[in-house]
Coordinates of C-alpha atoms (C1' of nucleotides) in Angstrom, one line a residue:
Chain S
M1 CA 13.0 -12.9 53.8
Q2 CA 9.5 -13.9 53.2
Y3 CA 8.7 -17.6 53.6
T4 CA 4.9 -17.2 53.5
T5 CA 2.9 -19.2 51.1
R6 CA 0.9 -16.1 50.2
M7 CA -0.5 -16.3 46.7
V8 CA 1.1 -13.8 44.4
I9 CA -1.2 -11.0 43.3
T10 CA -0.2 -8.4 40.8
R11 CA -2.2 -5.6 39.4
F12 CA -2.3 -3.0 36.6
A13 CA -3.7 0.3 37.8
P14 CA -4.2 2.7 34.9
S15 CA -6.0 6.1 35.1
P16 CA -8.5 6.1 32.2
T17 CA -7.4 9.4 30.8
G18 CA -6.2 8.3 27.3
G19 CA -5.3 5.5 25.0
L20 CA -3.2 2.7 26.4
H21 CA 0.5 3.5 25.9
I22 CA 2.8 0.8 24.4
G23 CA 4.9 1.1 27.5
S24 CA 1.9 0.3 29.6
V25 CA 1.3 -2.8 27.6
R26 CA 4.8 -3.9 28.5
T27 CA 4.0 -3.3 32.2
I28 CA 0.8 -5.2 31.9
L29 CA 2.6 -8.0 30.2
F30 CA 5.2 -8.3 33.0
N31 CA 2.5 -8.2 35.7
W32 CA 0.4 -10.8 33.9
L33 CA 3.4 -13.1 33.2
Y34 CA 4.7 -12.8 36.7
A35 CA 1.3 -13.7 38.1
K36 CA 0.9 -16.6 35.8
H37 CA 4.4 -17.8 36.4
C38 CA 3.7 -17.9 40.1
N39 CA 0.2 -19.4 39.8
G40 CA -1.1 -16.2 41.2
K41 CA -3.6 -13.6 40.2
F42 CA -3.5 -10.5 38.0
M43 CA -6.0 -7.8 38.9
L44 CA -7.2 -4.6 37.3
R45 CA -7.9 -1.4 39.1
I46 CA -9.1 1.7 37.4
E47 CA -7.7 4.8 39.1
D48 CA -10.6 7.1 38.3
T49 CA -10.1 9.6 41.1
D50 CA -9.3 12.4 38.6
I51 CA -12.9 13.0 37.7
E52 CA -12.1 15.8 35.3
R53 CA -9.9 13.7 33.0
S54 CA -11.3 10.2 33.5
K55 CA -13.6 9.0 30.7
Q56 CA -15.7 5.9 30.3
E57 CA -14.5 5.4 26.7
H58 CA -11.0 5.0 28.0
V59 CA -12.1 2.5 30.6
Q60 CA -13.7 0.6 27.7
D61 CA -10.5 0.9 25.7
I62 CA -8.5 -0.7 28.5
Y63 CA -10.9 -3.6 28.6
D64 CA -10.8 -4.0 24.8
T65 CA -7.1 -3.9 24.7
L66 CA -6.5 -6.4 27.4
N67 CA -9.0 -8.7 25.8
W68 CA -7.5 -8.3 22.4
L69 CA -4.0 -9.1 23.7
G70 CA -5.4 -12.1 25.6
L71 CA -4.1 -10.7 28.9
K72 CA -7.2 -11.3 31.0
W73 CA -7.5 -10.0 34.5
D74 CA -8.8 -12.1 37.4
G75 CA -11.8 -11.2 39.5
D76 CA -13.8 -8.0 39.4
V77 CA -12.4 -4.7 38.3
V78 CA -11.8 -2.4 41.2
F79 CA -12.7 1.3 40.8
Q80 CA -10.7 3.5 43.1
L81 CA -13.4 6.1 43.3
K82 CA -15.6 3.7 45.2
N83 CA -13.0 3.4 47.9
I84 CA -12.8 7.0 48.9
K85 CA -14.5 6.4 52.3
R86 CA -11.9 3.8 53.2
H87 CA -9.1 6.1 52.2
Q88 CA -10.6 8.8 54.4
E89 CA -10.9 6.4 57.3
V90 CA -7.3 5.5 57.1
A91 CA -6.2 9.1 57.0
Q92 CA -8.4 9.9 60.0
K93 CA -7.0 7.0 61.9
L94 CA -3.5 8.2 61.2
L95 CA -4.6 11.6 62.4
S96 CA -6.1 10.4 65.6
E97 CA -2.9 8.3 66.3
G98 CA -0.8 11.4 65.9
K99 CA 0.9 10.0 62.8
A100 CA -0.6 12.7 60.7
Y101 CA -1.6 16.3 61.2
K102 CA -3.6 19.1 59.8
C103 CA -1.9 21.7 57.6
Y104 CA -3.4 25.1 57.0
C105 CA -1.0 26.5 54.5
T106 CA -2.5 27.8 51.3
Q107 CA -1.3 26.7 47.9
E108 CA 0.1 30.2 47.3
E109 CA 2.2 29.9 50.4
L110 CA 3.5 26.5 49.3
A111 CA 4.4 27.6 45.8
A112 CA 6.4 30.5 47.2
M113 CA 8.2 28.2 49.6
R114 CA 9.0 25.8 46.8
E115 CA 10.4 28.6 44.7
L116 CA 12.6 29.8 47.5
S117 CA 13.9 26.2 48.1
V118 CA 15.0 25.8 44.5
K119 CA 16.6 29.2 44.5
E120 CA 18.6 28.4 47.6
G121 CA 19.6 25.0 46.2
R122 CA 17.7 22.8 48.7
T123 CA 15.4 19.9 47.9
P124 CA 12.0 21.6 47.3
G125 CA 9.3 20.4 49.6
Y126 CA 6.9 21.4 52.4
E127 CA 8.9 22.7 55.4
R128 CA 6.5 21.4 58.1
K129 CA 5.2 24.7 59.3
C130 CA 2.1 23.3 60.7
R131 CA 3.6 20.0 62.0
D132 CA 3.8 21.1 65.6
L133 CA 0.8 23.4 65.7
K134 CA -0.7 23.3 69.2
Q135 CA -4.3 24.4 68.5
E136 CA -6.8 23.8 65.7
L137 CA -7.6 26.7 63.3
D138 CA -10.9 27.5 61.7
K139 CA -9.4 27.4 58.2
P140 CA -9.4 24.8 55.4
Y141 CA -6.7 22.2 55.9
V142 CA -5.1 19.2 54.3
I143 CA -4.0 16.1 56.2
R144 CA -0.3 15.4 56.0
L145 CA 1.7 12.4 57.1
K146 CA 4.2 13.0 59.9
C147 CA 7.2 11.6 58.1
P148 CA 10.5 10.7 59.8
I149 CA 12.9 13.6 59.6
T150 CA 16.1 11.7 60.0
G151 CA 17.3 8.3 58.9
K152 CA 16.8 6.6 55.6
T153 CA 13.9 5.0 53.7
E154 CA 15.0 2.0 51.7
F155 CA 13.7 -1.1 50.0
T156 CA 14.8 -3.7 47.6
D157 CA 13.4 -3.4 44.2
L158 CA 13.1 -6.7 42.2
I159 CA 14.4 -5.0 39.1
Q160 CA 16.3 -1.9 40.3
G161 CA 17.9 -3.5 43.3
H162 CA 18.6 -1.7 46.5
C163 CA 17.0 1.7 46.6
C164 CA 17.7 4.3 49.3
I165 CA 17.0 7.9 50.1
D166 CA 17.8 10.1 53.1
N167 CA 14.6 11.1 54.8
E168 CA 15.6 14.7 54.9
H169 CA 14.9 14.9 51.2
L170 CA 11.3 13.8 51.6
D171 CA 8.6 16.1 52.9
D172 CA 5.4 15.5 54.8
M173 CA 3.2 14.4 51.9
I174 CA -0.5 15.2 51.7
L175 CA -2.9 12.3 52.4
L176 CA -6.2 14.1 52.2
R177 CA -6.8 17.3 50.1
S178 CA -8.6 20.3 51.6
D179 CA -11.8 19.1 49.9
G180 CA -11.5 15.8 51.8
T181 CA -10.6 13.6 48.8
P182 CA -7.6 11.3 49.0
T183 CA -4.4 11.9 47.1
Y184 CA -3.0 9.3 44.7
M185 CA -0.2 8.5 47.2
L186 CA -2.7 7.4 49.9
A187 CA -5.2 5.8 47.6
V188 CA -2.6 3.6 45.9
V189 CA -1.3 2.3 49.2
V190 CA -4.6 1.6 50.8
D191 CA -6.0 -0.1 47.7
D192 CA -2.9 -2.2 47.1
H193 CA -3.1 -3.3 50.7
D194 CA -6.8 -4.0 50.7
M195 CA -6.5 -6.0 47.5
G196 CA -3.7 -8.1 48.9
I197 CA -1.3 -7.1 46.2
T198 CA 2.0 -8.8 46.8
N199 CA 3.9 -7.5 43.9
V200 CA 3.7 -4.0 42.6
I201 CA 5.1 -4.0 39.1
R202 CA 4.9 -0.5 37.5
A203 CA 6.7 2.1 35.4
S204 CA 10.0 3.4 36.8
E205 CA 8.6 7.0 36.9
H206 CA 7.0 5.8 40.2
L207 CA 10.3 4.9 41.8
N208 CA 10.5 8.2 43.6
N209 CA 6.9 7.8 44.8
T210 CA 7.8 4.4 46.3
Y211 CA 9.9 6.0 49.1
R212 CA 6.9 8.0 50.1
Q213 CA 4.5 5.1 49.8
K214 CA 6.8 3.0 52.0
Q215 CA 6.4 5.6 54.7
I216 CA 2.6 5.3 54.5
Y217 CA 2.8 1.5 54.8
D218 CA 5.1 1.9 57.8
A219 CA 2.7 4.4 59.4
C220 CA -0.2 2.1 59.0
G221 CA 1.8 -0.8 60.2
W222 CA 1.2 -2.8 57.0
T223 CA 3.6 -5.1 55.2
T224 CA 4.9 -3.5 52.1
P225 CA 4.5 -5.5 48.9
E226 CA 7.5 -6.2 46.8
F227 CA 8.2 -3.6 44.2
A228 CA 9.5 -3.9 40.7
H229 CA 10.0 -0.8 38.6
V230 CA 10.1 -1.3 34.9
S231 CA 12.1 1.2 32.8
L232 CA 10.4 3.4 30.3
I233 CA 10.4 2.8 26.6
H234 CA 12.3 5.4 24.6
S235 CA 11.7 6.2 21.0
E236 CA 14.3 5.6 18.2
D237 CA 15.8 9.0 18.8
G238 CA 16.5 8.3 22.4
A239 CA 13.9 10.5 24.0
K240 CA 10.9 9.3 25.9
L241 CA 8.4 7.8 23.5
S242 CA 5.8 10.4 22.9
K243 CA 3.2 11.3 20.2
R244 CA 5.8 13.6 18.6
N245 CA 8.4 10.9 17.8
G246 CA 6.5 7.8 17.2
A247 CA 3.3 5.8 17.7
T248 CA 2.5 5.6 21.4
T249 CA -0.8 3.8 21.8
I250 CA -1.4 0.2 21.2
S251 CA -4.3 0.9 18.9
E252 CA -2.0 2.7 16.5
Y253 CA 0.1 -0.4 16.2
E254 CA -3.1 -2.5 15.6
K255 CA -4.1 -0.1 12.8
M256 CA -0.6 -0.4 11.3
G257 CA -1.3 -4.1 10.9
F258 CA 0.7 -5.7 13.6
L259 CA -0.3 -9.0 15.1
K260 CA -0.9 -9.1 18.8
E261 CA 1.4 -12.1 19.2
A262 CA 4.2 -10.2 17.5
I263 CA 3.7 -7.1 19.6
L264 CA 3.8 -9.2 22.8
N265 CA 6.8 -11.1 21.7
Y266 CA 8.6 -7.9 20.8
L267 CA 7.7 -6.2 24.0
I268 CA 8.8 -9.0 26.3
H269 CA 12.2 -9.0 24.8
L270 CA 12.6 -5.3 25.4
G271 CA 14.4 -5.8 28.7
W272 CA 14.2 -9.5 29.1
N273 CA 15.8 -12.4 27.5
K274 CA 16.2 -15.8 29.0
S275 CA 16.1 -18.1 26.0
E276 CA 18.2 -18.9 23.0
E277 CA 15.0 -18.7 21.0
E278 CA 13.8 -15.3 19.9
I279 CA 10.3 -16.4 19.1
L280 CA 8.5 -17.8 22.2
T281 CA 4.9 -18.9 22.7
I282 CA 3.1 -17.3 25.6
D283 CA 3.3 -20.6 27.5
Q284 CA 7.0 -20.6 27.2
C285 CA 7.1 -17.0 28.4
I286 CA 5.1 -17.9 31.4
K287 CA 7.4 -20.8 32.2
L288 CA 10.6 -18.9 31.8
F289 CA 9.6 -15.4 33.0
D290 CA 11.3 -14.0 36.0
I291 CA 10.8 -10.4 37.0
R292 CA 14.3 -10.4 38.6
H293 CA 15.9 -10.7 35.2
V294 CA 14.2 -7.8 33.6
R295 CA 16.8 -5.2 32.8
S296 CA 16.7 -2.0 34.7
S297 CA 17.9 0.4 32.0
P298 CA 15.5 2.0 29.5
A299 CA 15.2 0.4 26.1
R300 CA 14.7 2.1 22.7
F301 CA 11.8 1.2 20.6
S302 CA 12.9 -0.3 17.2
M303 CA 10.4 -0.3 14.3
P304 CA 12.6 -2.5 12.1
K305 CA 12.8 -5.2 14.8
L306 CA 9.0 -5.1 15.3
L307 CA 8.5 -5.4 11.6
N308 CA 10.8 -8.4 11.5
I309 CA 9.1 -10.1 14.4
N310 CA 5.7 -9.4 12.8
S311 CA 6.8 -10.9 9.5
I312 CA 8.0 -14.0 11.2
Y313 CA 4.6 -14.4 12.8
M314 CA 2.8 -13.8 9.6
R315 CA 4.8 -16.4 7.7
A316 CA 4.2 -18.9 10.5
M317 CA 0.5 -18.6 10.2
S318 CA -1.5 -20.9 8.0
N319 CA -2.7 -19.3 4.7
E320 CA -6.3 -19.8 5.9
D321 CA -5.7 -18.1 9.2
L322 CA -3.8 -15.2 7.6
C323 CA -6.5 -14.7 5.1
L324 CA -9.0 -14.5 7.9
A325 CA -6.9 -12.0 9.7
L326 CA -6.6 -10.0 6.6
Q327 CA -10.3 -10.0 6.1
N328 CA -10.7 -8.9 9.6
F329 CA -8.2 -6.1 9.1
A330 CA -9.2 -4.9 5.6
G331 CA -12.9 -5.7 5.8
S332 CA -14.3 -8.8 4.1
D333 CA -16.2 -6.7 1.5
K334 CA -12.9 -5.4 0.1
Y335 CA -13.0 -8.2 -2.5
D336 CA -15.7 -10.4 -3.9
H337 CA -15.7 -14.1 -3.0
A338 CA -13.7 -15.1 -6.1
G339 CA -11.2 -12.4 -5.2
W340 CA -10.7 -13.7 -1.7
E341 CA -10.3 -17.2 -3.2
R342 CA -7.4 -16.0 -5.3
V343 CA -5.8 -14.1 -2.4
L344 CA -5.9 -17.3 -0.4
A345 CA -4.5 -19.3 -3.3
G346 CA -1.6 -16.8 -3.6
M347 CA -1.1 -16.3 0.1
S348 CA 2.2 -18.3 0.4
E349 CA 3.9 -16.0 -2.0
L350 CA 2.2 -12.9 -0.7
K351 CA 3.2 -13.4 2.9
S352 CA 6.9 -13.9 2.2
R353 CA 6.9 -10.4 0.7
T354 CA 5.0 -8.5 3.3
R355 CA 5.6 -7.6 7.0
T356 CA 2.3 -6.3 8.2
L357 CA -1.3 -6.8 7.5
A358 CA -1.4 -3.3 6.0
E359 CA 1.4 -4.3 3.5
L360 CA -0.4 -7.5 2.9
E361 CA -3.6 -5.7 2.2
T362 CA -1.8 -3.5 -0.4
M363 CA -0.2 -6.4 -2.2
S364 CA -3.2 -8.6 -2.1
A365 CA -4.9 -6.2 -4.6
I366 CA -3.1 -7.9 -7.4
Y367 CA -5.2 -11.0 -6.8
G368 CA -8.2 -9.6 -5.1
N369 CA -9.2 -7.3 -7.9
D370 CA -10.2 -8.7 -11.2
G371 CA -10.2 -5.5 -13.1
T372 CA -8.2 -4.6 -16.2
Y373 CA -7.0 -1.3 -14.7
F374 CA -3.4 -2.1 -15.0
G375 CA -3.0 0.0 -18.1
K376 CA -0.7 0.2 -21.2
I377 CA 2.9 -0.9 -21.2
E378 CA 5.8 -0.4 -23.7
A379 CA 6.4 -3.6 -25.6
D380 CA 7.9 -4.6 -28.9
E381 CA 6.1 -6.5 -31.7
A382 CA 7.4 -9.9 -30.7
T383 CA 6.2 -9.4 -27.1
K384 CA 2.8 -8.1 -28.3
N385 CA 2.5 -11.2 -30.4
L386 CA 3.4 -13.4 -27.5
F387 CA 0.7 -11.7 -25.4
K388 CA -1.9 -12.2 -28.2
N389 CA -0.9 -15.8 -28.4
I390 CA -1.4 -16.3 -24.7
I391 CA -4.7 -14.5 -24.8
E392 CA -6.0 -16.9 -27.4
E393 CA -5.1 -19.9 -25.4
N394 CA -7.5 -21.0 -22.6
N395 CA -6.3 -24.5 -21.7
W396 CA -3.3 -24.1 -19.5
P397 CA -1.7 -26.9 -17.5
D398 CA -2.9 -26.9 -13.9
D399 CA 0.2 -27.7 -12.0
I400 CA 2.9 -25.1 -11.6
E401 CA 5.6 -27.3 -13.2
S402 CA 3.8 -28.0 -16.4
L403 CA 2.6 -24.4 -16.5
T404 CA 6.2 -23.2 -16.2
A405 CA 7.3 -25.5 -19.1
W406 CA 4.3 -24.4 -21.2
L407 CA 5.0 -20.7 -20.7
N408 CA 8.7 -21.1 -21.3
E409 CA 7.9 -22.8 -24.6
K410 CA 5.6 -20.1 -25.7
I411 CA 8.2 -17.4 -25.0
A412 CA 10.8 -19.3 -26.9
S413 CA 8.6 -19.8 -29.9
H414 CA 8.4 -16.0 -30.2
G415 CA 12.1 -15.7 -30.2
K416 CA 12.3 -14.3 -26.7
T417 CA 13.8 -15.3 -23.4
L418 CA 12.0 -15.3 -20.1
K419 CA 14.4 -12.6 -18.8
E420 CA 13.4 -10.4 -21.7
V421 CA 9.7 -10.6 -21.4
A422 CA 9.2 -11.2 -17.6
P423 CA 9.3 -7.5 -16.7
A424 CA 6.6 -6.6 -19.3
I425 CA 4.4 -9.5 -18.2
R426 CA 4.7 -8.6 -14.6
M427 CA 4.0 -5.0 -15.3
A428 CA 0.9 -5.9 -17.4
L429 CA -0.4 -8.3 -14.7
T430 CA 0.4 -6.3 -11.6
K431 CA 1.4 -2.8 -12.5
E432 CA 4.3 -3.4 -10.1
K433 CA 8.0 -4.0 -10.7
V434 CA 8.0 -6.2 -7.6
A435 CA 5.6 -9.1 -7.3
P436 CA 5.5 -12.9 -7.0
S437 CA 6.9 -15.0 -9.9
I438 CA 5.0 -14.7 -13.1
F439 CA 4.3 -18.4 -13.2
E440 CA 2.6 -18.0 -9.8
L441 CA 0.7 -15.0 -11.1
F442 CA -0.6 -17.0 -14.1
K443 CA -1.6 -19.9 -11.9
V444 CA -3.5 -17.8 -9.3
L445 CA -5.1 -15.3 -11.6
G446 CA -6.3 -17.9 -14.1
S447 CA -6.5 -17.6 -17.9
K448 CA -9.5 -15.2 -17.9
I449 CA -8.0 -12.5 -15.8
V450 CA -4.5 -12.9 -17.3
A451 CA -6.1 -12.5 -20.8
K452 CA -7.9 -9.4 -19.7
R453 CA -4.9 -7.8 -18.2
L454 CA -2.6 -8.7 -21.1
A455 CA -5.1 -7.4 -23.6
S456 CA -5.6 -4.1 -21.9
S457 CA -1.8 -3.6 -21.7
I458 CA -1.3 -3.8 -25.4
A459 CA -4.6 -2.2 -26.5
Chain P
rG1 C1' 18.9 23.8 41.1
rU2 C1' 17.9 19.3 44.4
rC3 C1' 16.8 14.1 44.7
rC4 C1' 16.4 9.1 42.6
rC5 C1' 17.6 5.4 38.8
rC6 C1' 20.6 3.7 34.7
rA7 C1' 25.3 2.6 31.4
rU8 C1' 28.0 -4.4 26.6
rC9 C1' 28.2 -3.9 18.9
rG10 C1' 24.0 1.6 15.5
rU11 C1' 19.5 -0.9 18.2
rC12 C1' 17.4 -5.1 21.5
rU13 C1' 20.2 -8.2 24.5
rA14 C1' 23.4 -12.9 26.8
rG15 C1' 27.1 -12.5 30.5
rC16 C1' 26.5 -12.6 37.0
rG17 C1' 35.9 -12.5 38.6
rG18 C1' 39.4 -16.2 34.2
rU19 C1' 34.7 -16.3 27.6
rC20 C1' 38.3 -16.1 20.8
rA21 C1' 32.7 -11.2 25.0
rG22 C1' 27.5 -15.2 22.4
rG23 C1' 22.6 -14.3 19.9
rA24 C1' 18.8 -11.2 17.3
rC25 C1' 17.5 -6.7 14.2
rG26 C1' 19.7 -3.6 10.8
rC27 C1' 23.8 -3.1 7.4
rC28 C1' 27.4 -5.3 3.7
rG29 C1' 29.0 -9.6 0.5
rC30 C1' 28.0 -14.4 -1.8
rC31 C1' 24.5 -18.5 -3.1
rC32 C1' 19.4 -19.5 -4.8
rU33 C1' 16.6 -16.7 -8.7
rU34 C1' 12.6 -13.8 -14.5
rU35 C1' 11.9 -9.1 -10.4
rC36 C1' 11.3 -8.5 -5.3
rA37 C1' 11.1 -11.2 -1.1
rC38 C1' 11.7 -15.8 1.6
rG39 C1' 15.6 -19.3 2.6
rG40 C1' 21.1 -20.6 3.0
rC41 C1' 26.2 -19.1 3.9
rG42 C1' 29.7 -15.4 5.4
rG43 C1' 31.3 -10.4 7.1
rC44 C1' 31.6 -5.5 9.8
rA45 C1' 30.5 -3.9 14.7
rA46 C1' 30.5 -3.3 21.8
rC47 C1' 32.3 -3.8 27.5
rA48 C1' 31.6 5.2 28.2
rC49 C1' 36.0 7.3 31.0
rG50 C1' 39.3 7.5 35.4
rG51 C1' 40.7 5.5 39.9
rG52 C1' 40.7 1.5 43.4
rU53 C1' 39.8 -4.2 45.4
rU54 C1' 42.1 -8.7 43.3
rC55 C1' 47.0 -13.1 41.0
rG56 C1' 43.2 -11.6 37.5
rA57 C1' 38.1 -7.2 36.0
rU58 C1' 32.8 -6.3 31.2
rU59 C1' 31.5 -8.4 36.0
rC60 C1' 32.7 -5.8 42.8
rC61 C1' 33.6 -0.5 45.1
rC62 C1' 34.3 5.0 44.4
rG63 C1' 34.4 9.2 41.3
rU64 C1' 33.6 11.6 36.3
rU65 C1' 30.8 12.0 32.0
rG66 C1' 26.4 10.8 29.5
rG67 C1' 21.1 9.3 29.5
rG68 C1' 16.4 9.0 31.9
rG69 C1' 12.9 10.0 35.8
rA70 C1' 10.9 12.8 39.9
rU71 C1' 10.4 17.3 42.1
rG72 C1' 1.7 19.1 42.3
rC73 C1' -4.0 19.7 47.2
rC74 C1' -2.3 14.9 38.7
rA75 C1' -2.1 9.9 38.6

RNA sequence: GUCCCCAUCGUCUAGCGGUCAGGACGCCGCCCUUUCACGGCGGCAACACGGGUUCGAUUCCCGUUGGGGAUGCCA
């Protein structure tokens, strides 16, 4: 048990080799929430040691995404590449202490051994050929950790519980490559230790690495942080969420018109639920969050659920805020000033019918545009006369109640019922079979535009 | 192949030895209603299987099956 008063420090450590995966966002969220819950810190470390694949644009993308989501990191960003000297020092120290050794085996030899192991049904791995070499050779070498051969390596994972492996299944891992650069395994451990990370919360694909990393901590004589391995997100067909079976990066969801609050709320409930309430504010999440109650099994991504959560957030927004969000999303030059005024006026009815900003953008066109492009409709003489009559009028009642009464009276005076003419009116006004109520349409569009559209529909 | 992890309605989950196994999404029905939504009410639907432990297992242990992950001088 730890009774230290050490401040909790978590971290997110991505390699900048692509867009941020939605699963990574969940990992970030858990790290961030745990840190906030404990009054600790959340740090960002860019693992840019893979020089071939690391790109500055992806680093920027990580910054942008974290900022967009409001999951701000504490302190300066750490770049792993800058710590290479330190990694090498640690490896050399282990070497001088006899806890590591030089291995001269070539990659070809290793590959052949691996193949043989699999063929013979053994756990594949390096078979410690150079471990007890007496003299140094004049050949390129890697530095390997002298791992325990017998016994077990175990730790308690905050999410997965007790994790254990027989050491015979682990081989002597490489610490320093033949070109002298550190491997991921070494770099992560050294950096996490140097940054004072107390809780490593990461994807469960790293669970197997953790046994190895534990051995490095032990060899260095360092305290291991607490680990928490978050399960992966699967797609709706049950396989690992990949580009082939769904949207993977967070920016794709942004482009589909999802609100960041909805994405966050959705992701946090993928594996965690501690409240009767489904919709929680970020402050409530901070208060309630406990990494120990995150489920250890993988969860499937559900688009219908995300759409539902998003629609709840959209409806909860004020019309003004939503209108602003829509302008941000669609571009404020999409409609002219008057057009945006109408969109705002009709927003209440618009938002109850749409689930994303993209859907809202599409439906907002019925108010935003003032054109008469809605085209001809089929209508009988009485309906046409009704339209003509409405077109001639220009002094409608202002409030929706009087307007309703006024319009109903007009319809009745032409020997029609609302039920009979409503579809035609809606089609003439919106070109859609589905839209807000026609009274609402009249009110928001105003007499001029209604007249224009009705006229063009019977022209 | 070998190793590691996981297993409650279709999906996300609550449960932490005794519950009519609760909620949410989706689905179905009804109400509201000029359409479609929103909203309201109701319904269908789950403890993977087999052994133990126990007075009693969804819950604890062991198998089986199924799913996922790892098996790099990538991270």
